[in-house]
Short mmCIF file of C-alpha atoms in Angstrom, two decimals:
data_model
loop_
_atom_site.label_atom_id
_atom_site.label_comp_id
_atom_site.label_asym_id
_atom_site.label_seq_id
_atom_site.Cartn_x
_atom_site.Cartn_y
_atom_site.Cartn_z
CA UNK A 1 0.00 0.00 0.00
CA UNK A 2 2.91 2.32 0.66
CA UNK A 3 4.23 3.90 -2.48
CA UNK A 4 7.56 5.09 -1.18
CA UNK A 5 9.66 7.86 -2.67
CA UNK A 6 13.42 7.21 -2.67
CA UNK A 7 15.35 9.32 -0.14
CA UNK A 8 16.30 12.57 -1.80
CA UNK A 9 18.29 15.61 -0.79
CA UNK A 10 18.79 19.02 -2.41
CA UNK A 11 21.37 21.73 -1.79
CA UNK A 12 20.32 25.14 -3.03
CA UNK A 13 22.84 27.93 -3.50
CA UNK A 14 21.38 31.42 -3.35
CA UNK A 15 23.93 33.90 -4.68
CA UNK A 16 21.83 36.94 -5.60
CA UNK A 17 19.93 39.38 -3.41
CA UNK A 18 17.16 40.53 -5.72
CA UNK A 19 13.59 39.84 -4.69
CA UNK A 20 13.09 37.84 -7.89
CA UNK A 21 16.33 35.96 -7.29
CA UNK A 22 15.78 35.05 -3.65
CA UNK A 23 12.23 33.75 -3.92
CA UNK A 24 13.02 30.86 -6.31
CA UNK A 25 15.62 29.52 -3.86
CA UNK A 26 13.24 29.75 -0.94
CA UNK A 27 10.28 28.30 -2.82
CA UNK A 28 12.38 25.45 -4.15
CA UNK A 29 13.64 24.71 -0.66
CA UNK A 30 10.15 24.81 0.79
CA UNK A 31 8.69 22.70 -2.01
CA UNK A 32 11.44 20.15 -1.38
CA UNK A 33 10.50 19.89 2.28
CA UNK A 34 6.81 19.66 1.38
CA UNK A 35 7.63 16.79 -0.91
CA UNK A 36 9.55 15.06 1.84
CA UNK A 37 12.93 15.89 0.35
CA UNK A 38 15.75 16.95 2.64
CA UNK A 39 16.85 20.48 1.81
CA UNK A 40 19.40 23.09 2.78
CA UNK A 41 20.02 26.55 1.37
CA UNK A 42 23.45 28.14 1.19
CA UNK A 43 23.44 31.93 1.01
CA UNK A 44 26.50 33.54 -0.52
CA UNK A 45 27.52 36.92 -1.96
CA UNK A 46 24.46 39.11 -2.51
CA UNK A 47 22.28 36.26 -1.38
CA UNK A 48 23.44 37.17 2.14
CA UNK A 49 21.07 40.15 1.96
CA UNK A 50 18.16 37.73 2.17
CA UNK A 51 19.27 36.52 5.58
CA UNK A 52 20.59 39.82 6.92
CA UNK A 53 18.28 41.23 9.56
CA UNK A 54 18.46 44.83 8.31
CA UNK A 55 17.97 43.98 4.64
CA UNK A 56 15.56 41.07 4.51
CA UNK A 57 12.47 43.27 4.49
CA UNK A 58 13.84 45.67 1.88
CA UNK A 59 14.94 43.45 -0.98
CA UNK A 60 14.52 45.06 -4.39
CA UNK A 61 14.35 43.73 -7.87
CA UNK A 62 16.53 44.88 -10.69
CA UNK A 63 14.84 45.81 -13.94
CA UNK A 64 17.87 47.15 -15.77
CA UNK A 65 19.33 44.57 -18.08
CA UNK A 66 16.40 42.25 -17.51
CA UNK A 67 15.11 41.22 -20.93
CA UNK A 68 11.81 40.01 -19.49
CA UNK A 69 10.93 43.21 -17.70
CA UNK A 70 9.44 44.73 -20.88
CA UNK A 71 11.05 48.00 -19.94
CA UNK A 72 13.88 49.66 -21.86
CA UNK A 73 17.09 49.51 -19.86
CA UNK A 74 17.41 53.28 -20.16
CA UNK A 75 14.12 53.71 -18.29
CA UNK A 76 14.67 50.82 -15.92
CA UNK A 77 17.78 52.50 -14.60
CA UNK A 78 15.92 55.59 -13.49
CA UNK A 79 15.88 56.27 -9.76
CA UNK A 80 12.85 54.79 -8.01
CA UNK A 81 12.21 52.16 -10.68
CA UNK A 82 13.62 49.41 -8.49
CA UNK A 83 11.39 50.28 -5.57
CA UNK A 84 8.41 50.56 -7.87
CA UNK A 85 9.03 47.16 -9.37
CA UNK A 86 9.65 45.65 -5.95
CA UNK A 87 6.46 47.07 -4.52
CA UNK A 88 4.47 45.87 -7.54
CA UNK A 89 5.94 42.42 -7.19
CA UNK A 90 5.21 42.36 -3.47
CA UNK A 91 1.62 43.36 -4.18
CA UNK A 92 1.20 40.49 -6.61
CA UNK A 93 2.73 38.10 -4.12
CA UNK A 94 0.28 39.24 -1.46
CA UNK A 95 -2.54 38.53 -3.88
CA UNK A 96 -1.20 35.01 -4.27
CA UNK A 97 -0.90 34.74 -0.48
CA UNK A 98 2.86 34.27 -0.83
CA UNK A 99 4.65 34.80 2.49
CA UNK A 100 7.28 37.55 2.77
CA UNK A 101 10.96 36.60 2.54
CA UNK A 102 11.27 36.80 6.32
CA UNK A 103 8.24 34.56 6.74
CA UNK A 104 9.54 32.14 4.11
CA UNK A 105 12.81 31.80 6.02
CA UNK A 106 10.84 31.09 9.18
CA UNK A 107 8.68 28.50 7.40
CA UNK A 108 11.78 26.86 5.91
CA UNK A 109 13.35 26.63 9.35
CA UNK A 110 10.18 25.22 10.89
CA UNK A 111 9.77 22.69 8.11
CA UNK A 112 13.23 21.35 8.80
CA UNK A 113 15.23 22.90 5.97
CA UNK A 114 18.64 24.18 7.04
CA UNK A 115 19.92 27.64 6.19
CA UNK A 116 23.63 28.42 5.99
CA UNK A 117 25.62 31.59 5.38
CA UNK A 118 28.89 31.67 3.43
CA UNK A 119 31.84 32.51 5.66
CA UNK A 120 33.89 34.19 2.92
CA UNK A 121 30.99 36.38 1.84
CA UNK A 122 30.37 37.30 5.47
CA UNK A 123 33.97 38.50 5.72
CA UNK A 124 33.72 40.36 2.42
CA UNK A 125 30.57 42.22 3.43
CA UNK A 126 31.85 42.66 7.01
CA UNK A 127 28.82 41.00 8.53
CA UNK A 128 28.69 39.22 11.86
CA UNK A 129 26.63 36.28 13.02
CA UNK A 130 24.46 38.73 15.00
CA UNK A 131 23.52 40.57 11.79
CA UNK A 132 21.80 37.49 10.40
CA UNK A 133 18.20 36.45 10.98
CA UNK A 134 17.46 33.82 13.61
CA UNK A 135 16.59 30.87 11.32
CA UNK A 136 20.16 30.74 9.96
CA UNK A 137 21.77 27.62 11.40
CA UNK A 138 25.44 28.29 10.88
CA UNK A 139 28.17 30.09 8.96
CA UNK A 140 30.10 27.58 6.86
CA UNK A 141 32.81 27.46 4.20
CA UNK A 142 32.58 26.12 0.68
CA UNK A 143 34.31 22.96 1.87
CA UNK A 144 31.69 22.44 4.57
CA UNK A 145 29.09 22.95 1.91
CA UNK A 146 30.38 20.05 -0.12
CA UNK A 147 30.46 17.85 2.96
CA UNK A 148 26.85 18.70 3.66
CA UNK A 149 25.81 18.33 0.05
CA UNK A 150 27.08 14.77 -0.22
CA UNK A 151 24.51 12.78 -2.11
CA UNK A 152 22.41 15.89 -2.76
CA UNK A 153 21.30 17.46 -5.99
CA UNK A 154 22.81 20.94 -6.17
CA UNK A 155 20.74 23.83 -7.46
CA UNK A 156 22.45 27.16 -8.15
CA UNK A 157 20.28 30.23 -8.35
CA UNK B 1 -55.72 115.94 87.81
CA UNK B 2 -59.05 115.91 85.89
CA UNK B 3 -58.47 119.12 83.97
CA UNK B 4 -55.01 117.90 83.21
CA UNK B 5 -56.33 114.73 81.57
CA UNK B 6 -58.97 116.69 79.65
CA UNK B 7 -56.30 118.95 78.20
CA UNK B 8 -54.29 115.98 77.12
CA UNK B 9 -57.32 114.47 75.44
CA UNK B 10 -58.11 117.69 73.59
CA UNK B 11 -54.57 118.03 72.39
CA UNK B 12 -54.69 114.48 70.99
CA UNK B 13 -58.00 115.11 69.22
CA UNK B 14 -56.43 118.21 67.66
CA UNK B 15 -53.48 116.30 66.29
CA UNK B 16 -55.79 113.58 64.95
CA UNK B 17 -58.02 116.04 63.12
CA UNK B 18 -54.96 117.62 61.55
CA UNK B 19 -53.87 114.21 60.31
CA UNK B 20 -57.32 113.48 58.87
CA UNK B 21 -57.31 116.83 57.10
CA UNK B 22 -53.88 116.02 55.58
CA UNK B 23 -55.11 112.67 54.36
CA UNK B 24 -58.23 114.12 52.82
CA UNK B 25 -56.16 116.76 51.08
CA UNK B 26 -53.79 114.13 49.68
CA UNK B 27 -56.66 112.02 48.40
CA UNK B 28 -58.10 115.04 46.65
CA UNK B 29 -54.81 115.91 45.05
CA UNK B 30 -54.37 112.37 43.77
CA UNK B 31 -57.83 112.39 42.27
CA UNK B 32 -57.06 115.68 40.58
CA UNK B 33 -53.83 114.32 39.20
CA UNK B 34 -55.65 111.25 37.92
CA UNK B 35 -58.30 113.37 36.26
CA UNK B 36 -55.63 115.45 34.61
CA UNK B 37 -53.45 112.54 33.59
CA UNK B 38 -56.09 110.25 32.14
CA UNK B 39 -56.52 112.07 28.83
CA UNK B 40 -52.78 112.48 28.50
CA UNK B 41 -52.14 108.79 29.18
CA UNK B 42 -54.85 107.83 26.79
CA UNK B 43 -53.23 110.01 24.17
CA UNK B 44 -49.82 108.51 24.89
CA UNK B 45 -51.14 104.95 24.69
CA UNK B 46 -52.88 105.63 21.42
CA UNK B 47 -49.77 107.17 19.93
CA UNK B 48 -47.59 104.34 21.21
CA UNK B 49 -49.92 101.73 19.75
CA UNK B 50 -49.92 103.37 16.34
CA UNK B 51 -46.17 103.76 16.62
CA UNK B 52 -45.64 100.10 17.47
CA UNK B 53 -48.01 99.13 14.73
CA UNK B 54 -45.99 101.25 12.36
CA UNK B 55 -42.77 99.61 13.47
CA UNK B 56 -44.32 96.19 13.10
CA UNK B 57 -45.43 97.08 9.61
CA UNK B 58 -41.97 98.30 8.70
CA UNK B 59 -40.57 94.99 9.93
CA UNK B 60 -38.52 96.23 12.86
CA UNK B 61 -39.73 93.43 15.11
CA UNK B 62 -39.12 90.72 12.58
CA UNK B 63 -35.68 92.19 12.13
CA UNK B 64 -35.15 92.28 15.88
CA UNK B 65 -36.25 88.68 16.24
CA UNK B 66 -33.84 87.67 13.52
CA UNK B 67 -31.14 89.70 15.18
CA UNK B 68 -31.70 87.87 18.44
CA UNK B 69 -31.49 84.58 16.60
CA UNK B 70 -28.28 85.64 14.91
CA UNK B 71 -26.98 86.60 18.32
CA UNK B 72 -27.96 83.16 19.58
CA UNK B 73 -26.09 81.51 16.76
CA UNK B 74 -23.03 83.59 17.35
CA UNK B 75 -23.09 82.82 21.06
CA UNK B 76 -23.51 79.09 20.48
CA UNK B 77 -21.03 79.08 17.63
CA UNK B 78 -18.26 80.95 19.40
CA UNK B 79 -16.85 80.33 22.81
CA UNK B 80 -15.71 83.16 25.05
CA UNK B 81 -12.19 82.22 23.99
CA UNK B 82 -13.05 83.01 20.39
CA UNK B 83 -14.35 86.40 21.35
CA UNK B 84 -11.20 87.10 23.29
CA UNK B 85 -9.13 86.11 20.28
CA UNK B 86 -11.29 88.35 18.11
CA UNK B 87 -10.55 91.19 20.52
CA UNK B 88 -6.86 90.50 20.14
CA UNK B 89 -7.16 90.46 16.38
CA UNK B 90 -9.36 93.51 16.05
CA UNK B 91 -6.44 95.86 15.44
CA UNK B 92 -5.21 93.63 12.66
CA UNK B 93 -8.68 93.42 11.14
CA UNK B 94 -9.10 97.19 11.17
CA UNK B 95 -5.66 97.67 9.65
CA UNK B 96 -6.52 95.22 6.90
CA UNK B 97 -9.79 97.00 6.22
CA UNK B 98 -8.00 100.33 6.08
CA UNK B 99 -5.32 98.98 3.76
CA UNK B 100 -7.90 97.45 1.45
CA UNK B 101 -9.98 100.59 1.31
CA UNK B 102 -7.09 102.88 0.31
CA UNK B 103 -8.07 104.77 -2.84
CA UNK B 104 -5.23 103.22 -4.88
CA UNK B 105 -6.22 99.68 -3.96
CA UNK B 106 -9.86 100.44 -4.63
CA UNK B 107 -8.94 101.84 -8.02
CA UNK B 108 -7.14 98.61 -8.93
CA UNK B 109 -10.09 96.56 -7.66
CA UNK B 110 -12.59 98.63 -9.61
CA UNK B 111 -10.48 98.31 -12.76
CA UNK B 112 -10.34 94.55 -12.28
CA UNK B 113 -14.05 94.26 -11.58
CA UNK B 114 -14.77 96.15 -14.79
CA UNK B 115 -12.90 93.45 -16.68
CA UNK B 116 -14.88 90.79 -14.87
CA UNK B 117 -18.12 92.53 -15.75
CA UNK B 118 -17.21 92.39 -19.42
CA UNK B 119 -15.96 88.83 -19.15
CA UNK B 120 -18.51 87.60 -21.71
CA UNK B 121 -16.79 89.59 -24.43
CA UNK B 122 -13.28 88.11 -24.18
CA UNK B 123 -11.92 85.64 -26.74
CA UNK B 124 -11.01 82.10 -25.65
CA UNK B 125 -7.25 81.69 -25.29
CA UNK B 126 -5.01 78.66 -25.64
CA UNK B 127 -1.50 77.91 -24.45
CA UNK B 128 0.06 79.76 -27.39
CA UNK B 129 -2.20 82.73 -26.75
CA UNK B 130 -0.96 82.82 -23.21
CA UNK B 131 2.64 82.81 -24.36
CA UNK B 132 1.87 85.60 -26.83
CA UNK B 133 0.08 87.62 -24.16
CA UNK B 134 3.15 87.57 -21.95
CA UNK B 135 4.87 89.86 -24.44
CA UNK B 136 2.59 92.66 -23.25
CA UNK B 137 4.24 94.91 -20.64
CA UNK B 138 1.04 95.29 -18.62
CA UNK B 139 0.52 91.55 -18.52
CA UNK B 140 4.10 91.13 -17.38
CA UNK B 141 3.57 93.63 -14.58
CA UNK B 142 0.33 91.92 -13.59
CA UNK B 143 2.10 88.59 -13.57
CA UNK B 144 4.82 90.00 -11.34
CA UNK B 145 2.17 91.30 -8.94
CA UNK B 146 0.36 87.97 -8.97
CA UNK B 147 3.61 86.11 -8.36
CA UNK B 148 4.35 88.33 -5.39
CA UNK B 149 0.85 87.81 -4.03
CA UNK B 150 1.27 84.07 -4.50
CA UNK B 151 4.58 84.13 -2.71
CA UNK B 152 3.05 85.95 0.24
CA UNK B 153 -0.01 83.72 0.29
CA UNK B 154 2.20 80.66 0.26
CA UNK B 155 4.25 81.98 3.13
CA UNK B 156 1.11 82.89 5.06
CA UNK B 157 -0.41 79.50 4.37
CA UNK B 158 2.58 77.88 5.98
CA UNK B 159 2.12 79.99 9.08
CA UNK B 160 -1.60 79.21 9.16
CA UNK B 161 -0.90 75.51 8.78
CA UNK B 162 1.53 75.66 11.66
CA UNK B 163 -0.93 77.54 13.84
CA UNK B 164 -3.77 75.22 12.96
CA UNK B 165 -1.76 72.26 14.13
CA UNK B 166 -1.98 73.36 17.73
CA UNK B 167 -5.28 75.29 17.73
CA UNK B 168 -8.62 73.46 17.69
CA UNK B 169 -9.92 75.98 15.19
CA UNK B 170 -11.25 73.34 12.86
CA UNK B 171 -13.44 72.06 15.60
CA UNK B 172 -14.90 75.50 16.18
CA UNK B 173 -15.52 76.05 12.50
CA UNK B 174 -17.30 72.73 12.37
CA UNK B 175 -19.43 73.73 15.35
CA UNK B 176 -20.33 77.04 13.71
CA UNK B 177 -21.13 75.30 10.46
CA UNK B 178 -23.39 72.90 12.31
CA UNK B 179 -25.32 75.82 13.76
CA UNK B 180 -25.54 77.75 10.51
CA UNK B 181 -26.58 74.76 8.48
CA UNK B 182 -25.14 72.67 5.68
CA UNK B 183 -25.82 75.26 2.97
CA UNK B 184 -23.18 77.64 4.30
CA UNK B 185 -20.71 74.93 5.16
CA UNK B 186 -19.18 74.96 1.70
CA UNK B 187 -18.63 78.71 1.98
CA UNK B 188 -16.88 78.30 5.30
CA UNK B 189 -14.62 75.64 3.88
CA UNK B 190 -15.64 73.07 6.44
CA UNK B 191 -17.23 70.79 3.86
CA UNK B 192 -14.78 67.94 3.72
CA UNK B 193 -15.06 64.37 2.60
CA UNK B 194 -15.83 62.10 5.51
CA UNK B 195 -12.69 60.43 6.85
CA UNK B 196 -12.30 56.90 5.60
CA UNK B 197 -13.15 54.38 8.25
CA UNK B 198 -10.00 52.82 9.63
CA UNK B 199 -10.94 49.20 9.38
CA UNK B 200 -8.65 46.94 11.31
CA UNK B 201 -5.65 48.65 9.73
CA UNK B 202 -3.97 49.03 13.09
CA UNK B 203 -5.21 45.74 14.47
CA UNK B 204 -2.68 42.90 14.41
CA UNK B 205 -3.37 40.27 11.77
CA UNK B 206 -5.44 37.50 13.23
CA UNK B 207 -5.19 34.00 11.93
CA UNK B 208 -8.60 33.19 10.56
CA UNK B 209 -10.44 30.21 11.90
CA UNK B 210 -11.23 27.17 9.80
CA UNK B 211 -14.59 28.62 8.76
CA UNK B 212 -13.49 31.94 7.23
CA UNK B 213 -10.32 31.17 5.32
CA UNK B 214 -11.61 32.50 2.03
CA UNK B 215 -10.79 30.98 -1.33
CA UNK B 216 -7.46 29.18 -1.73
CA UNK B 217 -4.48 31.17 -3.05
CA UNK B 218 -4.17 31.55 -6.82
CA UNK B 219 -1.29 29.11 -6.96
CA UNK B 220 -3.41 26.20 -5.71
CA UNK B 221 -5.59 24.82 -8.48
CA UNK B 222 -7.96 21.88 -8.35
CA UNK B 223 -6.09 18.69 -9.18
CA UNK B 224 -7.05 16.96 -12.39
CA UNK B 225 -8.60 13.54 -11.87
CA UNK B 226 -5.66 11.15 -11.96
CA UNK B 227 -5.95 7.71 -13.50
CA UNK B 228 -6.18 4.70 -11.24
CA UNK B 229 -2.77 3.12 -10.89
CA UNK B 230 -3.41 0.39 -8.37
CA UNK B 231 -6.30 -1.28 -6.58
CA UNK B 232 -5.43 -2.41 -3.07
CA UNK B 233 -7.99 -4.28 -0.93
CA UNK B 234 -10.71 -3.17 -3.34
CA UNK B 235 -9.79 0.53 -3.02
CA UNK B 236 -8.47 2.40 -6.09
CA UNK B 237 -5.33 4.55 -5.71
CA UNK B 238 -3.59 6.93 -8.11
CA UNK B 239 0.06 6.67 -9.05
CA UNK B 240 1.15 9.10 -6.31
CA UNK B 241 -0.64 7.19 -3.59
CA UNK B 242 -3.85 9.18 -3.15
CA UNK B 243 -7.41 7.86 -3.21
CA UNK B 244 -8.70 7.87 -6.78
CA UNK B 245 -12.22 8.67 -5.54
CA UNK B 246 -12.52 10.90 -2.49
CA UNK B 247 -16.09 9.77 -1.78
CA UNK B 248 -15.11 6.21 -0.81
CA UNK B 249 -13.22 7.57 2.18
CA UNK B 250 -14.06 6.40 5.68
CA UNK B 251 -12.36 6.81 9.04
CA UNK B 252 -11.47 3.14 9.00
CA UNK B 253 -9.80 3.53 5.61
CA UNK B 254 -7.99 6.62 6.91
CA UNK B 255 -6.54 4.59 9.76
CA UNK B 256 -5.26 1.95 7.32
CA UNK B 257 -3.68 4.55 5.02
CA UNK B 258 -2.10 6.29 8.03
CA UNK B 259 -0.60 3.02 9.21
CA UNK B 260 0.89 2.46 5.77
CA UNK B 261 2.37 5.98 5.90
CA UNK B 262 3.84 5.31 9.31
CA UNK B 263 1.59 7.82 11.05
CA UNK B 264 -0.06 7.01 14.39
CA UNK B 265 -3.42 8.73 14.43
CA UNK B 266 -3.97 10.61 17.69
CA UNK B 267 -6.45 13.42 18.30
CA UNK B 268 -4.03 16.08 16.95
CA UNK B 269 -3.59 14.19 13.69
CA UNK B 270 -7.34 13.68 13.37
CA UNK B 271 -7.93 17.42 13.77
CA UNK B 272 -5.66 18.15 10.83
CA UNK B 273 -7.12 15.39 8.67
CA UNK B 274 -10.68 16.46 9.38
CA UNK B 275 -9.83 20.08 8.56
CA UNK B 276 -8.21 19.01 5.27
CA UNK B 277 -11.26 16.98 4.31
CA UNK B 278 -13.70 19.73 5.26
CA UNK B 279 -11.67 22.31 3.36
CA UNK B 280 -11.54 20.06 0.30
CA UNK B 281 -15.28 19.49 0.38
CA UNK B 282 -15.81 23.24 0.65
CA UNK B 283 -13.37 24.47 -2.00
CA UNK B 284 -12.62 21.44 -4.19
CA UNK B 285 -8.90 22.04 -3.59
CA UNK B 286 -6.64 20.08 -1.27
CA UNK B 287 -5.13 22.46 1.29
CA UNK B 288 -1.38 23.01 1.23
CA UNK B 289 0.75 23.41 4.34
CA UNK B 290 0.19 27.15 4.61
CA UNK B 291 -3.55 26.75 4.44
CA UNK B 292 -3.53 23.96 6.99
CA UNK B 293 -1.51 26.09 9.42
CA UNK B 294 -3.93 28.96 8.91
CA UNK B 295 -6.98 26.75 9.31
CA UNK B 296 -5.88 24.70 12.31
CA UNK B 297 -3.82 27.35 14.14
CA UNK B 298 -0.90 24.91 14.16
CA UNK B 299 2.65 26.09 13.51
CA UNK B 300 4.53 24.70 10.52
CA UNK B 301 6.88 23.06 12.98
CA UNK B 302 4.00 21.26 14.74
CA UNK B 303 2.73 20.04 11.40
CA UNK B 304 6.12 18.55 10.51
CA UNK B 305 6.19 16.94 13.96
CA UNK B 306 2.75 15.35 13.47
CA UNK B 307 3.45 14.21 9.89
CA UNK B 308 7.25 14.11 9.63
CA UNK B 309 7.48 13.45 5.92
CA UNK B 310 5.73 15.84 3.52
CA UNK B 311 2.90 16.91 5.85
CA UNK B 312 0.42 18.27 3.32
CA UNK B 313 0.79 15.24 1.07
CA UNK B 314 0.54 12.78 3.92
CA UNK B 315 -2.51 14.54 5.29
CA UNK B 316 -4.11 14.52 1.86
CA UNK B 317 -3.42 10.81 1.50
CA UNK B 318 -4.95 10.03 4.90
CA UNK B 319 -7.89 12.34 4.26
CA UNK B 320 -8.50 10.60 0.94
CA UNK B 321 -8.22 13.76 -1.15
CA UNK B 322 -6.01 14.52 -4.16
CA UNK B 323 -2.37 15.59 -3.93
CA UNK B 324 -2.18 19.28 -2.98
CA UNK B 325 -0.99 21.62 -5.70
CA UNK B 326 0.79 24.93 -5.14
CA UNK B 327 4.27 25.75 -3.97
CA UNK B 328 3.84 27.07 -0.47
#
């Protein structure tokens, strides 16, 4: 009667800090947990913004150079465009009942996914452990990452 | 002794008669006065009546009544504080009146009003016309004057705004407007759109109960009927392990599916399963984890503790409903 799924594991690398770049990582991680797949997310470079206490609620999205934004790059680079796009995107997400990034991190933590910050990026951006949000489990190196990711499918976003 | 008492008696009678005489005289004089006054009084009354009648006809009384009413309104509309403030401002008011009524100012005003009187004769003007008109020296001067006025008004408006912040003047205006009636309210500038009701904006978000969750989020769509992949003990299952037909579900069957999933059904698990089933029957969509947490007031963590592996899917399997769609 039991139709078992083979034991799976995913390692997701989140390396960008845009609203549209962070969500896919978080949603993939959450969907993995919902499907009974072990998951952990590794935040590096600009991805650190998504787990930094002071920045997590103010992530923007970049329109300039985005071919899908339907907006000429010249216009997309104007001041305020980023905030506008971010607020529009947030509005649409609210309509879909999508949780905020902060909430998503909380849900990921509660659902058993593990969140890690990249040590090198932390040093580069001069951030301390205290600057990160509570759900982050640890600060690890790339080597640790590979140890953790043994047997996992790696997704780079 | 006897003569002595007689003398005393006589003297008393004398004084009494003198008093009586005085009284009689006074009575007579009063009657005379009355007789003399009556025609005069009558005359006076007649004149007064005609006079009052006259006044009434001219509308003095109606005017007076109105005046009293106006007074009433002013008294109810203004507090003693207002009157005191008015007293403080009276010098300023008089100065303003004097400045406005200077002959030069009046000349300008009369000139301007003449233009307004003939306003039906002017030609319509577009943007280009305006630009062309600015070539005129007089127009330029007028513009300069207007600009200066605007500058002053702007500065004054700032001061007024600052003052209004601390003074409850708006409240007083509203009170006056209430007394005067809605017709004048627009003139007073107290006619404002009603403030939008602040509905629960400040209230903290409350997790809705199972009954009022609203429709499922746009991401969750009703699952397509999946083909039967296996029939176990006479019950049809789809390829992903869910009941092919939700209506054949029973609590007994739920227990058997739970056992196969490695879940021990306690009261907490039953609560979640029953919610999922009820929600599915109501909306036609299997609830995802987020919806279950919202509907059962359980934290995500609790849900993963109750159904360690893929909570929403496991719950859906036990509840005999299709696999939940959606990403959250």
